[in-house]
């Protein structure tokens, strides 16, 4: 028992292994690159489109993995609904969204921010692309049924989301606080001011 405790204390005093240090370094550098890519919205989404195109070409070339593609589409649809939904549910407790121009300006806060939406889609497409190299996931299925079922699910889901937006009067786009133009000077005000200055 004492020898086991001594071995445990010795391993703890040695600190992380070389593999753990390398993994931590790679993770930190990857996170750094992700943080630096945050402002480049168009470039990030452009890379995602290229990634989806490569996946589509891969699936079209091998003519299989329709179950993987269907699961990928459902996952992205779920992320998209989170991207369109407010962080606070108007039907529940908590601060409500502004319903008129006279209320205080509150930007639309998404349940799933844009960066997390993009990152989730990128990871999902990459995982799906890797799955196309594993024959176990190539389950034979009549793909037109999956395609039809996905379109039906997409229409019903978006219909419900649009009804929710209309009911609670919110738009999943924040245009920023309204800015008002400077009021034009009243006619004759400059002449009156000049006369007062001369009289003074």
CSV table of C-alpha atoms in Angstrom, one decimal:
chain,number,residue,atom,x,y,z
A,1,UNK,CA,0.0,0.0,0.0
A,2,UNK,CA,2.8,2.4,0.9
A,3,UNK,CA,4.6,1.5,-2.4
A,4,UNK,CA,1.4,2.3,-4.4
A,5,UNK,CA,1.0,5.7,-2.6
A,6,UNK,CA,4.7,6.4,-3.3
A,7,UNK,CA,4.3,5.7,-7.0
A,8,UNK,CA,1.2,7.9,-7.2
A,9,UNK,CA,3.0,10.8,-5.5
A,10,UNK,CA,6.0,10.3,-7.8
A,11,UNK,CA,3.8,10.4,-10.9
A,12,UNK,CA,2.0,13.5,-9.6
A,13,UNK,CA,5.3,15.3,-8.9
A,14,UNK,CA,6.6,14.6,-12.4
A,15,UNK,CA,3.8,16.8,-13.9
A,16,UNK,CA,2.2,16.4,-17.3
A,17,UNK,CA,3.7,14.0,-19.8
A,18,UNK,CA,5.3,15.0,-23.2
A,19,UNK,CA,2.1,14.0,-25.1
A,20,UNK,CA,-0.1,16.0,-22.7
A,21,UNK,CA,2.1,19.1,-23.2
A,22,UNK,CA,2.1,18.7,-27.0
A,23,UNK,CA,-1.7,18.3,-26.9
A,24,UNK,CA,-2.1,21.4,-24.7
A,25,UNK,CA,0.1,23.5,-27.0
A,26,UNK,CA,-1.8,22.4,-30.1
A,27,UNK,CA,-5.1,23.2,-28.4
A,28,UNK,CA,-3.9,26.6,-27.3
A,29,UNK,CA,-2.6,27.5,-30.8
A,30,UNK,CA,-5.8,26.3,-32.4
A,31,UNK,CA,-7.9,28.3,-30.0
A,32,UNK,CA,-5.7,31.3,-30.8
A,33,UNK,CA,-6.3,31.0,-34.5
A,34,UNK,CA,-10.0,30.7,-33.8
A,35,UNK,CA,-10.0,33.8,-31.8
A,36,UNK,CA,-8.1,35.7,-34.4
A,37,UNK,CA,-10.5,34.6,-37.1
A,38,UNK,CA,-13.6,36.0,-35.3
A,39,UNK,CA,-13.7,39.4,-37.1
A,40,UNK,CA,-13.4,37.8,-40.6
A,41,UNK,CA,-17.0,36.7,-41.0
A,42,UNK,CA,-17.0,36.5,-44.8
A,43,UNK,CA,-13.8,34.6,-45.0
A,44,UNK,CA,-14.9,32.1,-42.4
A,45,UNK,CA,-18.2,31.4,-44.2
A,46,UNK,CA,-16.5,31.2,-47.5
A,47,UNK,CA,-14.2,28.5,-46.1
A,48,UNK,CA,-17.3,26.7,-44.8
A,49,UNK,CA,-18.9,26.8,-48.3
A,50,UNK,CA,-15.7,25.3,-49.8
A,51,UNK,CA,-15.8,22.6,-47.1
A,52,UNK,CA,-19.4,21.7,-47.8
A,53,UNK,CA,-18.7,21.7,-51.6
A,54,UNK,CA,-15.8,19.2,-51.0
A,55,UNK,CA,-18.1,17.0,-48.9
A,56,UNK,CA,-20.8,17.1,-51.6
A,57,UNK,CA,-18.3,16.1,-54.3
A,58,UNK,CA,-17.0,13.3,-52.1
A,59,UNK,CA,-20.5,11.9,-51.5
A,60,UNK,CA,-21.5,12.4,-55.2
A,61,UNK,CA,-18.3,10.6,-56.3
A,62,UNK,CA,-18.8,7.5,-54.1
A,63,UNK,CA,-22.6,7.6,-54.3
A,64,UNK,CA,-23.2,6.6,-50.7
A,65,UNK,CA,-23.3,7.7,-47.1
A,66,UNK,CA,-26.8,9.1,-47.4
A,67,UNK,CA,-27.5,8.5,-43.7
A,68,UNK,CA,-24.4,10.5,-42.7
A,69,UNK,CA,-25.6,13.4,-45.0
A,70,UNK,CA,-29.1,13.3,-43.6
A,71,UNK,CA,-27.7,13.4,-40.0
A,72,UNK,CA,-25.5,16.3,-41.0
A,73,UNK,CA,-28.4,18.2,-42.5
A,74,UNK,CA,-30.5,17.7,-39.4
A,75,UNK,CA,-27.7,18.8,-37.1
A,76,UNK,CA,-27.1,22.0,-39.2
A,77,UNK,CA,-30.9,22.7,-39.2
A,78,UNK,CA,-30.9,22.4,-35.4
A,79,UNK,CA,-28.0,24.9,-35.2
A,80,UNK,CA,-29.8,27.3,-37.5
A,81,UNK,CA,-32.9,27.3,-35.3
A,82,UNK,CA,-30.7,28.2,-32.4
A,83,UNK,CA,-29.2,31.0,-34.4
A,84,UNK,CA,-32.6,32.4,-35.2
A,85,UNK,CA,-34.0,32.1,-31.6
A,86,UNK,CA,-33.6,34.7,-28.9
A,87,UNK,CA,-31.6,33.9,-25.9
A,88,UNK,CA,-34.5,34.7,-23.7
A,89,UNK,CA,-37.7,32.9,-24.4
A,90,UNK,CA,-40.6,35.5,-24.7
A,91,UNK,CA,-43.1,32.8,-23.5
A,92,UNK,CA,-41.2,32.2,-20.3
A,93,UNK,CA,-40.0,34.4,-17.5
A,94,UNK,CA,-37.3,37.0,-18.0
A,95,UNK,CA,-36.9,40.3,-19.9
A,96,UNK,CA,-39.1,40.6,-23.0
A,97,UNK,CA,-38.0,41.8,-26.4
A,98,UNK,CA,-38.9,45.4,-27.3
A,99,UNK,CA,-42.3,45.6,-29.1
A,100,UNK,CA,-42.3,49.3,-30.2
A,101,UNK,CA,-40.0,52.0,-31.2
A,102,UNK,CA,-40.6,53.9,-27.9
A,103,UNK,CA,-39.2,51.2,-25.8
A,104,UNK,CA,-35.6,51.1,-24.8
A,105,UNK,CA,-33.2,49.8,-27.5
A,106,UNK,CA,-32.2,46.2,-26.9
A,107,UNK,CA,-30.1,44.4,-29.6
A,108,UNK,CA,-31.2,41.0,-30.6
A,109,UNK,CA,-29.4,38.4,-28.5
A,110,UNK,CA,-29.2,35.1,-30.2
A,111,UNK,CA,-29.4,31.8,-28.3
A,112,UNK,CA,-26.5,30.6,-30.5
A,113,UNK,CA,-24.1,33.3,-31.6
A,114,UNK,CA,-22.8,33.6,-35.1
A,115,UNK,CA,-19.3,32.4,-34.4
A,116,UNK,CA,-20.6,29.3,-32.5
A,117,UNK,CA,-23.0,28.6,-35.3
A,118,UNK,CA,-20.2,28.7,-37.9
A,119,UNK,CA,-17.9,26.7,-35.8
A,120,UNK,CA,-20.5,24.0,-35.1
A,121,UNK,CA,-21.3,23.7,-38.8
A,122,UNK,CA,-17.6,23.5,-39.7
A,123,UNK,CA,-16.9,20.7,-37.1
A,124,UNK,CA,-20.0,18.8,-38.2
A,125,UNK,CA,-19.0,18.9,-41.9
A,126,UNK,CA,-15.5,17.8,-41.0
A,127,UNK,CA,-16.8,14.9,-38.9
A,128,UNK,CA,-19.2,13.9,-41.7
A,129,UNK,CA,-16.3,14.0,-44.2
A,130,UNK,CA,-14.2,11.8,-42.0
A,131,UNK,CA,-17.1,9.3,-41.7
A,132,UNK,CA,-17.2,8.9,-45.4
A,133,UNK,CA,-13.9,7.0,-45.1
A,134,UNK,CA,-15.5,4.4,-42.7
A,135,UNK,CA,-17.5,1.7,-44.6
A,136,UNK,CA,-19.5,1.0,-41.5
A,137,UNK,CA,-21.5,4.2,-42.0
A,138,UNK,CA,-22.3,3.5,-45.6
A,139,UNK,CA,-25.8,2.0,-44.9
A,140,UNK,CA,-27.8,1.4,-48.0
A,141,UNK,CA,-30.9,3.4,-48.1
A,142,UNK,CA,-33.3,4.9,-50.6
A,143,UNK,CA,-32.1,8.5,-50.5
A,144,UNK,CA,-35.1,10.2,-52.1
A,145,UNK,CA,-37.2,9.3,-49.0
A,146,UNK,CA,-34.6,10.9,-46.8
A,147,UNK,CA,-34.5,14.0,-49.0
A,148,UNK,CA,-38.3,14.3,-49.0
A,149,UNK,CA,-38.4,13.8,-45.2
A,150,UNK,CA,-35.8,16.5,-44.6
A,151,UNK,CA,-37.6,19.0,-46.8
A,152,UNK,CA,-40.9,18.3,-44.9
A,153,UNK,CA,-39.1,18.7,-41.6
A,154,UNK,CA,-37.4,21.9,-42.7
A,155,UNK,CA,-40.7,23.5,-43.9
A,156,UNK,CA,-42.5,22.5,-40.7
A,157,UNK,CA,-39.7,23.7,-38.5
A,158,UNK,CA,-39.3,27.1,-40.3
A,159,UNK,CA,-43.0,27.6,-40.3
A,160,UNK,CA,-43.1,27.2,-36.5
A,161,UNK,CA,-40.1,29.5,-36.1
A,162,UNK,CA,-41.7,32.2,-38.3
A,163,UNK,CA,-44.9,32.0,-36.4
A,164,UNK,CA,-43.0,32.4,-33.2
A,165,UNK,CA,-41.3,35.5,-34.6
A,166,UNK,CA,-44.6,37.0,-35.8
A,167,UNK,CA,-46.3,36.3,-32.5
A,168,UNK,CA,-43.6,37.9,-30.3
A,169,UNK,CA,-42.7,40.6,-32.9
A,170,UNK,CA,-39.0,40.2,-33.2
A,171,UNK,CA,-36.6,39.9,-36.1
A,172,UNK,CA,-33.4,37.8,-35.7
A,173,UNK,CA,-31.3,40.8,-37.1
A,174,UNK,CA,-30.0,43.7,-35.1
A,175,UNK,CA,-29.5,46.9,-37.1
A,176,UNK,CA,-28.1,48.8,-34.2
A,177,UNK,CA,-29.5,51.8,-32.4
A,178,UNK,CA,-31.3,54.4,-34.5
A,179,UNK,CA,-29.4,57.5,-35.3
A,180,UNK,CA,-31.2,60.7,-36.0
A,181,UNK,CA,-30.0,63.4,-38.4
A,182,UNK,CA,-29.1,66.8,-37.1
A,183,UNK,CA,-32.0,69.2,-37.2
A,184,UNK,CA,-31.6,72.0,-39.8
A,185,UNK,CA,-31.3,75.5,-38.3
A,186,UNK,CA,-34.4,77.6,-38.1
A,187,UNK,CA,-34.7,80.3,-40.7
A,188,UNK,CA,-33.7,83.7,-39.3
A,189,UNK,CA,-32.1,82.3,-36.2
A,190,UNK,CA,-28.6,83.1,-37.5
A,191,UNK,CA,-29.5,86.8,-38.2
A,192,UNK,CA,-30.9,87.2,-34.7
A,193,UNK,CA,-27.8,85.8,-33.2
A,194,UNK,CA,-25.6,88.2,-35.2
A,195,UNK,CA,-27.7,91.1,-34.1
A,196,UNK,CA,-27.4,90.1,-30.5
A,197,UNK,CA,-23.6,89.8,-30.9
A,198,UNK,CA,-23.4,93.3,-32.4
A,199,UNK,CA,-25.5,94.8,-29.7
A,200,UNK,CA,-23.3,93.3,-27.1
